[in-house]
Coordinates of C-alpha atoms and ligand atoms in Angstrom, one line a residue:
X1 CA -150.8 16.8 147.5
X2 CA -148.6 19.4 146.9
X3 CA -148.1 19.2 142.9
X4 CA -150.1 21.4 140.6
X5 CA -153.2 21.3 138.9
X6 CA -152.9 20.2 135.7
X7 CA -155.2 22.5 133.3
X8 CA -155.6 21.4 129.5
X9 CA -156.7 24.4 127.0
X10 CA -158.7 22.5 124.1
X11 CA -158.2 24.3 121.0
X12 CA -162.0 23.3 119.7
X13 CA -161.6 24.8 115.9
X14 CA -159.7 23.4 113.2
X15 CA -160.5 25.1 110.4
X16 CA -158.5 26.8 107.6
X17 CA -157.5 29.8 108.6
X18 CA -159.1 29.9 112.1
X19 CA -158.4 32.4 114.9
X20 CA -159.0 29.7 117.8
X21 CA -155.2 29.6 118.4
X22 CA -155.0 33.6 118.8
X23 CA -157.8 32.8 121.7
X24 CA -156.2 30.2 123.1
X25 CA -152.6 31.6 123.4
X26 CA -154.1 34.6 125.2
X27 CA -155.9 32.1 127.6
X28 CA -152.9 29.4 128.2
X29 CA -150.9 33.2 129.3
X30 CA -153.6 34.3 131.3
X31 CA -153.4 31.0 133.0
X32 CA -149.5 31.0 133.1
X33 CA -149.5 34.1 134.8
X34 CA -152.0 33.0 137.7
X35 CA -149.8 30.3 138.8
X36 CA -152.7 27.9 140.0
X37 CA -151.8 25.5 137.3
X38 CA -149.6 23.4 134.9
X39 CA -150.7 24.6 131.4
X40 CA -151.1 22.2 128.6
X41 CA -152.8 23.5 125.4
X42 CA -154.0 20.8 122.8
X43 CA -154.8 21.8 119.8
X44 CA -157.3 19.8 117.7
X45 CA -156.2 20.2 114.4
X46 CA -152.9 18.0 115.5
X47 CA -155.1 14.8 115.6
X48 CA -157.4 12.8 114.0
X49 CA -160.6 12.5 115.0
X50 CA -162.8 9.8 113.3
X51 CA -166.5 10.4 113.4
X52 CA -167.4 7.0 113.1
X53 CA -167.5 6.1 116.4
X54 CA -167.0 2.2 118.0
X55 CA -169.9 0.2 118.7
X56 CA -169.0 0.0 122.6
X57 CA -170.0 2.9 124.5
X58 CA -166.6 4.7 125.8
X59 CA -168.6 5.0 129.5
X60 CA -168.9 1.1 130.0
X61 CA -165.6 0.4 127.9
X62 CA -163.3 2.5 130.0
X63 CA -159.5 1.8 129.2
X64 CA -160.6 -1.0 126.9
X65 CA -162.5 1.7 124.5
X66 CA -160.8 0.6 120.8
X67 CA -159.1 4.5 120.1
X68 CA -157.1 4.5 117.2
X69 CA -153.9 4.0 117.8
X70 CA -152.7 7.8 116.9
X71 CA -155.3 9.0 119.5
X72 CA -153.7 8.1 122.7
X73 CA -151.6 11.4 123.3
X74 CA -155.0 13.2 122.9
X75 CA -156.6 11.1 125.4
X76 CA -153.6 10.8 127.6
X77 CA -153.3 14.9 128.0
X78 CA -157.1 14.5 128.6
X79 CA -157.1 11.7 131.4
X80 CA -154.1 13.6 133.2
X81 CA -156.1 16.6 133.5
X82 CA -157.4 18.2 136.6
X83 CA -159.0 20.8 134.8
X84 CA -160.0 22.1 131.0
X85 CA -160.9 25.2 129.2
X86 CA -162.4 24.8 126.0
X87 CA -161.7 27.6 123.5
X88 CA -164.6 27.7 121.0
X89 CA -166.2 29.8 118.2
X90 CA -169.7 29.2 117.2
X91 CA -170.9 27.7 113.9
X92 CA -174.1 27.6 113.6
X93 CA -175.6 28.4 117.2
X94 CA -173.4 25.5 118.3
X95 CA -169.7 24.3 118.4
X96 CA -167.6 22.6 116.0
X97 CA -168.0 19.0 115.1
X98 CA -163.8 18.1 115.6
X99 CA -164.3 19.5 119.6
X100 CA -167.7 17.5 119.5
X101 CA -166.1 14.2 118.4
X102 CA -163.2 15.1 120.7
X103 CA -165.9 14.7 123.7
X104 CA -167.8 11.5 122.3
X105 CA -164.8 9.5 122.2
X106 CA -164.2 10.1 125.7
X107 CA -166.3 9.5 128.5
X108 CA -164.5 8.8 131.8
X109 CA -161.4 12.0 131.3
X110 CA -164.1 14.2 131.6
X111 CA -165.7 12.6 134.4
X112 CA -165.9 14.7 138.0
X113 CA -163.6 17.1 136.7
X114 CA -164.3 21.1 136.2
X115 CA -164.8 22.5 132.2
X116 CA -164.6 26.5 132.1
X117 CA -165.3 27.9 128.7
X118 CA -164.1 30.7 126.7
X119 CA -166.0 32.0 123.8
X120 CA -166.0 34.2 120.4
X121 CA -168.0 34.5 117.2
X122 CA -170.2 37.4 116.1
X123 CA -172.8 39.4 118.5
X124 CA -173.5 36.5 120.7
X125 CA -169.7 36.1 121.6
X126 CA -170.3 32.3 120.8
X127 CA -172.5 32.0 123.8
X128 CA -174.7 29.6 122.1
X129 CA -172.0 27.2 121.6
X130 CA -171.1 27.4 125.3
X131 CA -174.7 26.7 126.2
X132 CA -174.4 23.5 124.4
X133 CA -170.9 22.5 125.7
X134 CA -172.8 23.1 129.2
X135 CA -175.1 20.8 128.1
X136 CA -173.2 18.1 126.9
X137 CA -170.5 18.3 129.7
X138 CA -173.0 17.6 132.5
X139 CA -173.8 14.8 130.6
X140 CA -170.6 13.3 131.0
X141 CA -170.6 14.2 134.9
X142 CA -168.1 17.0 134.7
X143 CA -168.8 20.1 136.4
X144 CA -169.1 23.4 134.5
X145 CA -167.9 26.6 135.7
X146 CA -170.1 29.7 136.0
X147 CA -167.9 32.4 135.0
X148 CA -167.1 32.1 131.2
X149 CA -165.1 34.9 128.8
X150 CA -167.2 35.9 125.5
X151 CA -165.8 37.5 123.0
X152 CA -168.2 39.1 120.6
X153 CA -167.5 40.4 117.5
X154 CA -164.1 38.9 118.1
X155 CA -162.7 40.5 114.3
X156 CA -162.6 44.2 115.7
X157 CA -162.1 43.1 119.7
X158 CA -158.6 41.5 119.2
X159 CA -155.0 43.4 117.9
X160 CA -151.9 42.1 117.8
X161 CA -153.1 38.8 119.8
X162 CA -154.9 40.5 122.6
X163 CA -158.1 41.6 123.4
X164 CA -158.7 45.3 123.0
X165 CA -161.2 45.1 126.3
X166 CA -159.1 46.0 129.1
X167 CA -161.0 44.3 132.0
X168 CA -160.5 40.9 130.0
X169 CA -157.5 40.0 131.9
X170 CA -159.5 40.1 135.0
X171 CA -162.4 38.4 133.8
X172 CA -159.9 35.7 133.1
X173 CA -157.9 36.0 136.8
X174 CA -162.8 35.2 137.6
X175 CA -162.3 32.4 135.8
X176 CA -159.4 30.8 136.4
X177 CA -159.9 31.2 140.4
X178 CA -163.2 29.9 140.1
X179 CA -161.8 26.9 137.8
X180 CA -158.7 26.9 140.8
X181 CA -161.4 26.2 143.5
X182 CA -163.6 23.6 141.9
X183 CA -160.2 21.3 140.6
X184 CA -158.6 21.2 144.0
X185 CA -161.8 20.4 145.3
X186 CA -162.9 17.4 142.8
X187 CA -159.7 16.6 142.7
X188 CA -159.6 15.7 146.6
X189 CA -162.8 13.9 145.6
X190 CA -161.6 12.1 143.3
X191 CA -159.0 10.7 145.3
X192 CA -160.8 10.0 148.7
X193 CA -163.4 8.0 146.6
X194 CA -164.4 6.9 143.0
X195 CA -166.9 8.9 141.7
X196 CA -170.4 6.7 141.6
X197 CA -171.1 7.1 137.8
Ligands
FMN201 C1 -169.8 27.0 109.5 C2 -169.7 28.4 110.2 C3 -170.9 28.8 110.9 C4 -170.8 30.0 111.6 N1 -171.9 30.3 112.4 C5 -171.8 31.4 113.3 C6 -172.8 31.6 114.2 O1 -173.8 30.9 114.3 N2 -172.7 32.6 115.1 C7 -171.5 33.4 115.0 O2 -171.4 34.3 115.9 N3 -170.5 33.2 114.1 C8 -170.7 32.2 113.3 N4 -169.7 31.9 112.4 C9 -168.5 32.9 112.3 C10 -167.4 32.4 113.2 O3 -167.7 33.0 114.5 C11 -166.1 32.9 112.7 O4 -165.9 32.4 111.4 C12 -164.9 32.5 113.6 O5 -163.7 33.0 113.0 C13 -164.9 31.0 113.7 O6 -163.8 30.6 114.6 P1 -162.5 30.0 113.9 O7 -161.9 31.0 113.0 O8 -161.6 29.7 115.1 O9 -162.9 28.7 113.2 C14 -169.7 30.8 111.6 C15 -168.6 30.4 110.9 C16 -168.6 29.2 110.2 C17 -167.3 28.7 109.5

């Protein structure tokens, strides 16, 4: 197949005033400008997220999972992806609640397919968030990607909408071949055989 990959950026903070979308317009260029992929970048704070979740589990429920009804371009852009990003800052050692409820009330979009992440926050870059995500996302059978981008100190490493660190935009070129590799590969996977969840 012949088509390209299609790579969703998740936009993981909604907050007032957040600089998630500064990050994630950088990343959705970066990934532009390799070529590997068709870009899509979904932002968060466009949808609402309940926390209460259904009774079902989304993993046994598949298609039939009870979404609300305004959630199903969220999980559309999610189950036509080959490939994800997630942009996140770190609150508290860990990610935000929106991009955690984002994952819960999916299950099978995430399944067998590869999650790269890009960080920021404070000293730690947001590297504990990332640690959780890793966590969370092997739970749901995707497959993480090695090389991340971490952003420390984020507030005097960005101007005008870029990073100030030169050698970001080939830390990013790292990433986005690595993330290349693994989606043509579970991708082919995914179509020469279900995945044995
Ligand atoms: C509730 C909350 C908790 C935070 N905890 C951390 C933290 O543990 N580590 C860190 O580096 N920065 C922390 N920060 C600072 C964030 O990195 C900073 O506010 C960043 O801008 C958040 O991303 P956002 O603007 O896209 O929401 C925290 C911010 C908030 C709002």
């Amino acid at each position: 197949m012949n088509e390209k990959h299609r790579l969703v950026i998740v936009i993981g903070s909604v907050r007032e005033g957040r600089f998630g979308p500064v990050v994630a317009s950088w990343v959705a260029e970066q990934a532009r400008e390799h070529g590997g992929f068709d870009v899509d970048v979904v932002d968060l704070a466009d949808v609402e997220i309940p926390l209460a979740l259904p009774a079902e589990s989304p993993k046994f429920a598949g298609d039939a999972y009870p979404r609300p009804a305004a959630m199903a371009p969220l999980t559309s852009r999610l189950t036509e992806a080959d490939a994800f990003i997630l942009v996140t800052p770190e609150y508290n050692h860990s990610y935000p609640a929106a991009l955690k409820a984002a994952i819960d009330w999916h299950f099978t979009q995430w399944t067998a397919k590869p999650v790269a992440f890009v960080s920021y926050g404070g000293a730690a870059g947001g590297r504990h968030a990332v640690l959780h995500l890793e966590n969370v996302l092997t739970e749901l059978h995707a497959v993480t990607i090695r090389d991340g981008l971490a952003f420390p100190n984020y507030f005097t490493a960005w101007q005008d909408g870029q990073p100030l660190d030169a050698a970001a935009s080939g830390y990013a070129k790292t990433l986005l071949d690595q993330l290349a590799w693994w989606s043509g590969a579970l991708r082919t996977a995914r179509e020469a055989a279900p995945y044995p969840a």
